[in-house]
C-alpha cells in the first residue's frame, strides 16, 4: 500500500524533532501566512484558526497530507507571547512562578479533496516558585526567545516545572499522541504502517 506523504507546515525545529522521534518520514514546507490575534477572546479558537490557515496555505498534491500546528500559552485567559527582550522574558517567568498556566496547540490536517481536520490539545503546567537569580540565569541562556510563553520544557527550563497535566510533547509544540490518532482518523491507516516503510 502506498502511504500518503506527510508535509510539516512549520519552521519549528522542535516539531521536526518530534516527528523524527516518532519515526514518521516527512518533508518541511514553511507556509507564508499572517497569524491571527485572539479570536473572539478564545485561545482555543485562535490556535485552531492559525493552524487551519497554515494548512490551507500550502498546495496539497494528491497523496500528500499537510500537518500544521499553532501553539499558545495562556495565563488567566490572556496569551503570554514569545518574548522579544530580556525584560519580556523575565516578566513571563515571574508571571509563571509558583502558578499554573495552559499550553494549547491547534492541529490541522489537510489533503486534496478533503475538509481540513482540526483538533486542539491542552496541557496544564505548574511552575515551582522561582528565585530571581535563576530567572536571570535562564534568560541569559537565550533559550526563551523563539518559544511560546518564553521557555523550553525540553531544555534547562525543565527544572522550573513542578508537574504537568496532559501531553508533554504538546508543551514542545506538537501533541504527538493526538497527531497519531488524528492521522489514523483522517486516513483510516494505522500509524504503525508509516513505521514499516
GROMACS .gro file of C-alpha atoms in nm:
model
  197
    1UNK     CA    1   0.000   0.000   0.000
    2UNK     CA    2   0.131   0.341  -0.096
    3UNK     CA    3   0.108   0.571   0.205
    4UNK     CA    4   0.038   0.944   0.192
    5UNK     CA    5   0.339   1.171   0.217
    6UNK     CA    6   0.349   1.393   0.527
    7UNK     CA    7   0.438   1.758   0.484
    8UNK     CA    8   0.505   1.956   0.801
    9UNK     CA    9   0.394   2.318   0.760
   10UNK     CA   10   0.626   2.463   1.020
   11UNK     CA   11   0.972   2.613   1.066
   12UNK     CA   12   0.984   2.488   1.426
   13UNK     CA   13   1.287   2.266   1.488
   14UNK     CA   14   1.105   2.111   1.783
   15UNK     CA   15   0.811   1.996   1.569
   16UNK     CA   16   1.055   1.842   1.321
   17UNK     CA   17   1.238   1.676   1.608
   18UNK     CA   18   0.918   1.525   1.745
   19UNK     CA   19   0.813   1.383   1.407
   20UNK     CA   20   1.162   1.240   1.363
   21UNK     CA   21   1.145   1.077   1.707
   22UNK     CA   22   0.816   0.915   1.605
   23UNK     CA   23   0.989   0.766   1.303
   24UNK     CA   24   0.748   0.923   1.055
   25UNK     CA   25   0.901   1.023   0.721
   26UNK     CA   26   0.814   1.381   0.628
   27UNK     CA   27   0.923   1.693   0.446
   28UNK     CA   28   0.905   2.054   0.563
   29UNK     CA   29   0.749   2.347   0.379
   30UNK     CA   30   0.706   2.673   0.568
   31UNK     CA   31   0.378   2.850   0.487
   32UNK     CA   32   0.371   3.227   0.449
   33UNK     CA   33   0.066   3.328   0.650
   34UNK     CA   34  -0.031   3.605   0.886
   35UNK     CA   35  -0.128   3.459   1.221
   36UNK     CA   36  -0.448   3.580   1.381
   37UNK     CA   37  -0.460   3.763   1.710
   38UNK     CA   38  -0.702   3.645   1.976
   39UNK     CA   39  -1.019   3.522   1.800
   40UNK     CA   40  -1.339   3.604   1.989
   41UNK     CA   41  -1.136   3.623   2.310
   42UNK     CA   42  -1.070   3.249   2.286
   43UNK     CA   43  -0.723   3.092   2.290
   44UNK     CA   44  -0.873   2.765   2.162
   45UNK     CA   45  -1.033   2.935   1.860
   46UNK     CA   46  -0.711   3.123   1.791
   47UNK     CA   47  -0.482   2.818   1.774
   48UNK     CA   48  -0.736   2.637   1.556
   49UNK     CA   49  -0.768   2.933   1.320
   50UNK     CA   50  -0.392   2.974   1.289
   51UNK     CA   51  -0.331   2.602   1.234
   52UNK     CA   52  -0.605   2.598   0.971
   53UNK     CA   53  -0.455   2.899   0.790
   54UNK     CA   54  -0.114   2.731   0.779
   55UNK     CA   55  -0.259   2.405   0.647
   56UNK     CA   56  -0.468   2.577   0.380
   57UNK     CA   57  -0.177   2.799   0.270
   58UNK     CA   58   0.008   2.505   0.115
   59UNK     CA   59  -0.089   2.329  -0.204
   60UNK     CA   60  -0.174   1.968  -0.130
   61UNK     CA   61  -0.094   1.749  -0.429
   62UNK     CA   62  -0.252   1.407  -0.443
   63UNK     CA   63  -0.101   1.170  -0.193
   64UNK     CA   64   0.014   1.442   0.047
   65UNK     CA   65  -0.113   1.528   0.393
   66UNK     CA   66  -0.021   1.869   0.532
   67UNK     CA   67   0.035   1.875   0.909
   68UNK     CA   68   0.010   2.222   1.062
   69UNK     CA   69   0.008   2.339   1.422
   70UNK     CA   70  -0.009   2.653   1.630
   71UNK     CA   71   0.083   2.671   1.999
   72UNK     CA   72  -0.003   2.942   2.251
   73UNK     CA   73   0.048   2.976   2.624
   74UNK     CA   74  -0.230   3.129   2.831
   75UNK     CA   75  -0.242   3.263   3.184
   76UNK     CA   76  -0.562   3.398   3.338
   77UNK     CA   77  -0.726   3.391   2.996
   78UNK     CA   78  -0.455   3.604   2.834
   79UNK     CA   79  -0.199   3.490   2.578
   80UNK     CA   80   0.161   3.503   2.700
   81UNK     CA   81   0.356   3.587   2.386
   82UNK     CA   82   0.702   3.484   2.275
   83UNK     CA   83   0.936   3.732   2.443
   84UNK     CA   84   1.143   3.963   2.225
   85UNK     CA   85   1.352   4.126   2.500
   86UNK     CA   86   1.521   4.036   2.828
   87UNK     CA   87   1.253   4.231   3.010
   88UNK     CA   88   0.970   4.039   2.844
   89UNK     CA   89   1.136   3.702   2.905
   90UNK     CA   90   1.190   3.792   3.271
   91UNK     CA   91   0.832   3.910   3.312
   92UNK     CA   92   0.694   3.585   3.164
   93UNK     CA   93   0.886   3.371   3.411
   94UNK     CA   94   0.784   3.595   3.701
   95UNK     CA   95   0.421   3.550   3.596
   96UNK     CA   96   0.456   3.170   3.583
   97UNK     CA   97   0.644   3.143   3.913
   98UNK     CA   98   0.452   2.940   4.171
   99UNK     CA   99   0.147   2.909   3.945
  100UNK     CA  100  -0.007   2.701   3.668
  101UNK     CA  101  -0.060   2.802   3.307
  102UNK     CA  102  -0.216   2.643   3.000
  103UNK     CA  103  -0.042   2.537   2.679
  104UNK     CA  104  -0.276   2.491   2.383
  105UNK     CA  105  -0.193   2.358   2.039
  106UNK     CA  106  -0.426   2.364   1.743
  107UNK     CA  107  -0.360   2.083   1.495
  108UNK     CA  108  -0.475   2.086   1.133
  109UNK     CA  109  -0.455   1.808   0.873
  110UNK     CA  110  -0.523   1.889   0.509
  111UNK     CA  111  -0.533   1.679   0.192
  112UNK     CA  112  -0.663   1.728  -0.159
  113UNK     CA  113  -1.039   1.689  -0.182
  114UNK     CA  114  -1.096   1.659   0.192
  115UNK     CA  115  -1.209   1.914   0.451
  116UNK     CA  116  -0.938   2.029   0.691
  117UNK     CA  117  -0.944   1.820   1.009
  118UNK     CA  118  -0.896   2.028   1.324
  119UNK     CA  119  -0.832   1.946   1.688
  120UNK     CA  120  -0.697   2.122   1.996
  121UNK     CA  121  -0.487   1.981   2.278
  122UNK     CA  122  -0.439   2.145   2.618
  123UNK     CA  123  -0.173   2.077   2.879
  124UNK     CA  124  -0.161   2.238   3.221
  125UNK     CA  125   0.187   2.320   3.353
  126UNK     CA  126   0.276   2.410   3.711
  127UNK     CA  127   0.596   2.601   3.787
  128UNK     CA  128   0.751   2.594   4.130
  129UNK     CA  129   0.835   2.925   4.299
  130UNK     CA  130   1.133   3.065   4.111
  131UNK     CA  131   1.423   3.260   4.255
  132UNK     CA  132   1.512   3.591   4.092
  133UNK     CA  133   1.868   3.473   4.023
  134UNK     CA  134   1.761   3.159   3.838
  135UNK     CA  135   1.523   3.365   3.625
  136UNK     CA  136   1.812   3.596   3.536
  137UNK     CA  137   2.039   3.300   3.464
  138UNK     CA  138   1.778   3.133   3.242
  139UNK     CA  139   1.710   3.447   3.040
  140UNK     CA  140   2.085   3.470   2.967
  141UNK     CA  141   2.076   3.125   2.802
  142UNK     CA  142   1.885   3.273   2.504
  143UNK     CA  143   1.653   2.971   2.520
  144UNK     CA  144   1.331   3.171   2.581
  145UNK     CA  145   1.320   3.381   2.266
  146UNK     CA  146   1.165   3.161   1.997
  147UNK     CA  147   0.920   2.974   2.216
  148UNK     CA  148   0.557   3.021   2.309
  149UNK     CA  149   0.546   3.154   2.664
  150UNK     CA  150   0.922   3.203   2.664
  151UNK     CA  151   1.058   2.870   2.787
  152UNK     CA  152   1.152   2.528   2.653
  153UNK     CA  153   1.033   2.240   2.870
  154UNK     CA  154   1.269   2.007   2.684
  155UNK     CA  155   1.563   2.229   2.779
  156UNK     CA  156   1.704   2.360   3.103
  157UNK     CA  157   1.367   2.516   3.191
  158UNK     CA  158   1.256   2.166   3.288
  159UNK     CA  159   1.400   2.244   3.631
  160UNK     CA  160   1.125   2.507   3.679
  161UNK     CA  161   0.843   2.259   3.626
  162UNK     CA  162   0.675   2.111   3.930
  163UNK     CA  163   0.432   1.894   3.734
  164UNK     CA  164   0.220   1.880   3.420
  165UNK     CA  165  -0.126   1.751   3.343
  166UNK     CA  166  -0.159   1.632   2.986
  167UNK     CA  167   0.075   1.586   2.692
  168UNK     CA  168   0.446   1.667   2.737
  169UNK     CA  169   0.504   1.690   2.361
  170UNK     CA  170   0.221   1.942   2.340
  171UNK     CA  171   0.426   2.179   2.556
  172UNK     CA  172   0.704   2.141   2.297
  173UNK     CA  173   0.460   2.244   2.024
  174UNK     CA  174   0.320   1.924   1.874
  175UNK     CA  175   0.099   1.679   2.066
  176UNK     CA  176   0.229   1.358   1.913
  177UNK     CA  177  -0.032   1.136   2.078
  178UNK     CA  178  -0.313   1.345   1.928
  179UNK     CA  179  -0.137   1.368   1.592
  180UNK     CA  180  -0.119   0.989   1.556
  181UNK     CA  181  -0.485   0.947   1.648
  182UNK     CA  182  -0.589   1.225   1.411
  183UNK     CA  183  -0.381   1.080   1.126
  184UNK     CA  184  -0.547   0.744   1.176
  185UNK     CA  185  -0.895   0.901   1.177
  186UNK     CA  186  -0.811   1.118   0.874
  187UNK     CA  187  -0.666   0.841   0.659
  188UNK     CA  188  -0.803   0.516   0.800
  189UNK     CA  189  -0.443   0.393   0.814
  190UNK     CA  190  -0.270   0.273   1.131
  191UNK     CA  191   0.027   0.491   1.233
  192UNK     CA  192   0.234   0.172   1.252
  193UNK     CA  193   0.207   0.142   0.874
  194UNK     CA  194   0.426   0.450   0.830
  195UNK     CA  195   0.692   0.294   1.051
  196UNK     CA  196   0.717  -0.012   0.825
  197UNK     CA  197   0.825   0.195   0.524
   0.00000   0.00000   0.00000
